[in-house]
Amino acid sequence: RTETEGQKLEYEQLLDIRVHLEKEIETYCRLIDGDRNSCSKSKGFESGSPGNSSKDLSRTTLVKTVVEEIDQRGKVLSSRVQSIEEKTSKMTNGKSEQRVPF
């Protein structure tokens, strides 16, 4: 019984940590994307039947770089955001991988 209570306590602690991290990620997404909501939560694994056919999988990654000029007192003098999109194509048979910057 004591072991079960310990597991329950550990589970609740991990759940609290997960909720905290999800809120923190949501906050960062809002700071980066503003109100556009382009930052989405992970939807887990997609189900599908494994087979021998190769499929073309592609992913687009948006990299945002924030550059701030700050004076000696910590005051922000200027700020700019640079966005770069990268499209990655990959064949599931593992023979072809291609990175194409936009």
PDB file of C-alpha atoms in Angstrom:
ATOM      1  CA  ARG A   1       0.000   0.000   0.000  1.00  0.00           C
ATOM      2  CA  THR A   2       2.821   2.381   0.817  1.00  0.00           C
ATOM      3  CA  GLU A   3       4.379   1.703  -2.592  1.00  0.00           C
ATOM      4  CA  THR A   4       1.078   2.510  -4.315  1.00  0.00           C
ATOM      5  CA  GLU A   5       0.792   5.791  -2.412  1.00  0.00           C
ATOM      6  CA  GLY A   6       4.371   6.657  -3.376  1.00  0.00           C
ATOM      7  CA  GLN A   7       3.632   5.931  -7.032  1.00  0.00           C
ATOM      8  CA  LYS A   8       0.487   8.058  -6.853  1.00  0.00           C
ATOM      9  CA  LEU A   9       2.448  10.955  -5.350  1.00  0.00           C
ATOM     10  CA  GLU A  10       5.165  10.630  -8.006  1.00  0.00           C
ATOM     11  CA  TYR A  11       2.518  10.522 -10.752  1.00  0.00           C
ATOM     12  CA  GLU A  12       0.866  13.693  -9.416  1.00  0.00           C
ATOM     13  CA  GLN A  13       4.237  15.463  -9.271  1.00  0.00           C
ATOM     14  CA  LEU A  14       5.041  14.474 -12.858  1.00  0.00           C
ATOM     15  CA  LEU A  15       1.590  15.585 -13.983  1.00  0.00           C
ATOM     16  CA  ASP A  16       2.096  18.975 -12.301  1.00  0.00           C
ATOM     17  CA  ILE A  17       5.470  19.340 -14.038  1.00  0.00           C
ATOM     18  CA  ARG A  18       3.903  18.449 -17.387  1.00  0.00           C
ATOM     19  CA  VAL A  19       1.125  21.031 -16.959  1.00  0.00           C
ATOM     20  CA  HIS A  20       3.681  23.667 -15.955  1.00  0.00           C
ATOM     21  CA  LEU A  21       5.868  22.913 -18.995  1.00  0.00           C
ATOM     22  CA  GLU A  22       2.891  23.005 -21.376  1.00  0.00           C
ATOM     23  CA  LYS A  23       1.902  26.435 -20.025  1.00  0.00           C
ATOM     24  CA  GLU A  24       5.481  27.655 -20.387  1.00  0.00           C
ATOM     25  CA  ILE A  25       5.672  26.405 -23.989  1.00  0.00           C
ATOM     26  CA  GLU A  26       2.355  28.105 -24.728  1.00  0.00           C
ATOM     27  CA  THR A  27       3.732  31.372 -23.315  1.00  0.00           C
ATOM     28  CA  TYR A  28       6.867  31.149 -25.465  1.00  0.00           C
ATOM     29  CA  CYS A  29       4.763  30.417 -28.547  1.00  0.00           C
ATOM     30  CA  ARG A  30       2.655  33.510 -27.869  1.00  0.00           C
ATOM     31  CA  LEU A  31       5.788  35.621 -27.429  1.00  0.00           C
ATOM     32  CA  ILE A  32       7.316  34.328 -30.659  1.00  0.00           C
ATOM     33  CA  ASP A  33       4.229  34.164 -32.861  1.00  0.00           C
ATOM     34  CA  GLY A  34       2.066  36.899 -31.383  1.00  0.00           C
ATOM     35  CA  ASP A  35      -1.606  36.177 -32.000  1.00  0.00           C
ATOM     36  CA  ARG A  36      -1.098  34.068 -35.135  1.00  0.00           C
ATOM     37  CA  ASN A  37      -1.263  30.743 -33.249  1.00  0.00           C
ATOM     38  CA  SER A  38       1.112  29.081 -35.705  1.00  0.00           C
ATOM     39  CA  CYS A  39       2.760  27.260 -32.835  1.00  0.00           C
ATOM     40  CA  SER A  40       0.841  24.019 -32.381  1.00  0.00           C
ATOM     41  CA  LYS A  41       0.912  21.255 -29.806  1.00  0.00           C
ATOM     42  CA  SER A  42       2.271  17.859 -30.646  1.00  0.00           C
ATOM     43  CA  LYS A  43      -0.451  15.504 -31.769  1.00  0.00           C
ATOM     44  CA  GLY A  44       1.435  12.332 -30.907  1.00  0.00           C
ATOM     45  CA  PHE A  45       2.033   9.436 -33.213  1.00  0.00           C
ATOM     46  CA  GLU A  46      -0.017   8.889 -36.315  1.00  0.00           C
ATOM     47  CA  SER A  47      -1.284   5.396 -36.867  1.00  0.00           C
ATOM     48  CA  GLY A  48      -0.668   3.673 -40.127  1.00  0.00           C
ATOM     49  CA  SER A  49       0.211   0.310 -41.528  1.00  0.00           C
ATOM     50  CA  PRO A  50       3.883  -0.286 -42.114  1.00  0.00           C
ATOM     51  CA  GLY A  51       4.722  -1.412 -45.596  1.00  0.00           C
ATOM     52  CA  ASN A  52       7.475  -1.669 -48.133  1.00  0.00           C
ATOM     53  CA  SER A  53       6.320   1.285 -50.219  1.00  0.00           C
ATOM     54  CA  SER A  54       8.371   4.451 -49.908  1.00  0.00           C
ATOM     55  CA  LYS A  55       6.615   7.698 -49.137  1.00  0.00           C
ATOM     56  CA  ASP A  56       7.809  11.262 -49.542  1.00  0.00           C
ATOM     57  CA  LEU A  57       7.702  12.997 -46.170  1.00  0.00           C
ATOM     58  CA  SER A  58       8.338  16.719 -46.054  1.00  0.00           C
ATOM     59  CA  ARG A  59       8.548  19.145 -43.181  1.00  0.00           C
ATOM     60  CA  THR A  60       8.822  22.907 -43.145  1.00  0.00           C
ATOM     61  CA  THR A  61      10.736  24.485 -40.283  1.00  0.00           C
ATOM     62  CA  LEU A  62      10.447  28.186 -39.477  1.00  0.00           C
ATOM     63  CA  VAL A  63      13.481  29.590 -37.676  1.00  0.00           C
ATOM     64  CA  LYS A  64      12.998  33.017 -36.100  1.00  0.00           C
ATOM     65  CA  THR A  65      15.983  34.961 -34.810  1.00  0.00           C
ATOM     66  CA  VAL A  66      15.405  37.977 -32.585  1.00  0.00           C
ATOM     67  CA  VAL A  67      18.295  40.468 -32.544  1.00  0.00           C
ATOM     68  CA  GLU A  68      18.201  43.177 -29.884  1.00  0.00           C
ATOM     69  CA  GLU A  69      20.641  46.033 -29.392  1.00  0.00           C
ATOM     70  CA  ILE A  70      20.883  46.757 -25.664  1.00  0.00           C
ATOM     71  CA  ASP A  71      22.729  49.593 -23.929  1.00  0.00           C
ATOM     72  CA  GLN A  72      24.895  49.162 -20.812  1.00  0.00           C
ATOM     73  CA  ARG A  73      21.911  49.706 -18.505  1.00  0.00           C
ATOM     74  CA  GLY A  74      19.908  46.914 -20.154  1.00  0.00           C
ATOM     75  CA  LYS A  75      17.567  49.185 -22.113  1.00  0.00           C
ATOM     76  CA  VAL A  76      16.572  47.849 -25.545  1.00  0.00           C
ATOM     77  CA  LEU A  77      17.686  50.311 -28.222  1.00  0.00           C
ATOM     78  CA  SER A  78      16.506  48.358 -31.261  1.00  0.00           C
ATOM     79  CA  SER A  79      14.971  45.004 -32.045  1.00  0.00           C
ATOM     80  CA  ARG A  80      14.410  43.041 -35.244  1.00  0.00           C
ATOM     81  CA  VAL A  81      13.137  39.592 -36.168  1.00  0.00           C
ATOM     82  CA  GLN A  82      14.581  37.547 -39.007  1.00  0.00           C
ATOM     83  CA  SER A  83      12.592  34.550 -40.276  1.00  0.00           C
ATOM     84  CA  ILE A  84      14.002  31.707 -42.360  1.00  0.00           C
ATOM     85  CA  GLU A  85      11.927  28.787 -43.661  1.00  0.00           C
ATOM     86  CA  GLU A  86      13.566  25.459 -44.421  1.00  0.00           C
ATOM     87  CA  LYS A  87      11.799  22.655 -46.228  1.00  0.00           C
ATOM     88  CA  THR A  88      13.089  19.152 -45.573  1.00  0.00           C
ATOM     89  CA  SER A  89      12.119  16.262 -47.829  1.00  0.00           C
ATOM     90  CA  LYS A  90      12.857  12.696 -46.851  1.00  0.00           C
ATOM     91  CA  MET A  91      12.000   9.390 -48.453  1.00  0.00           C
ATOM     92  CA  THR A  92      10.910   6.749 -45.939  1.00  0.00           C
ATOM     93  CA  ASN A  93      13.230   4.159 -47.459  1.00  0.00           C
ATOM     94  CA  GLY A  94      16.105   6.259 -46.081  1.00  0.00           C
ATOM     95  CA  LYS A  95      17.872   6.721 -49.428  1.00  0.00           C
ATOM     96  CA  SER A  96      17.044  10.359 -50.139  1.00  0.00           C
ATOM     97  CA  GLU A  97      17.149  13.405 -47.909  1.00  0.00           C
ATOM     98  CA  GLN A  98      17.094  16.928 -49.221  1.00  0.00           C
ATOM     99  CA  ARG A  99      17.143  20.306 -47.459  1.00  0.00           C
ATOM    100  CA  VAL A 100      15.819  23.210 -49.469  1.00  0.00           C
ATOM    101  CA  PRO A 101      15.929  26.693 -47.868  1.00  0.00           C
ATOM    102  CA  PHE A 102      13.074  29.000 -48.864  1.00  0.00           C
TER     103      PHE A 102
END
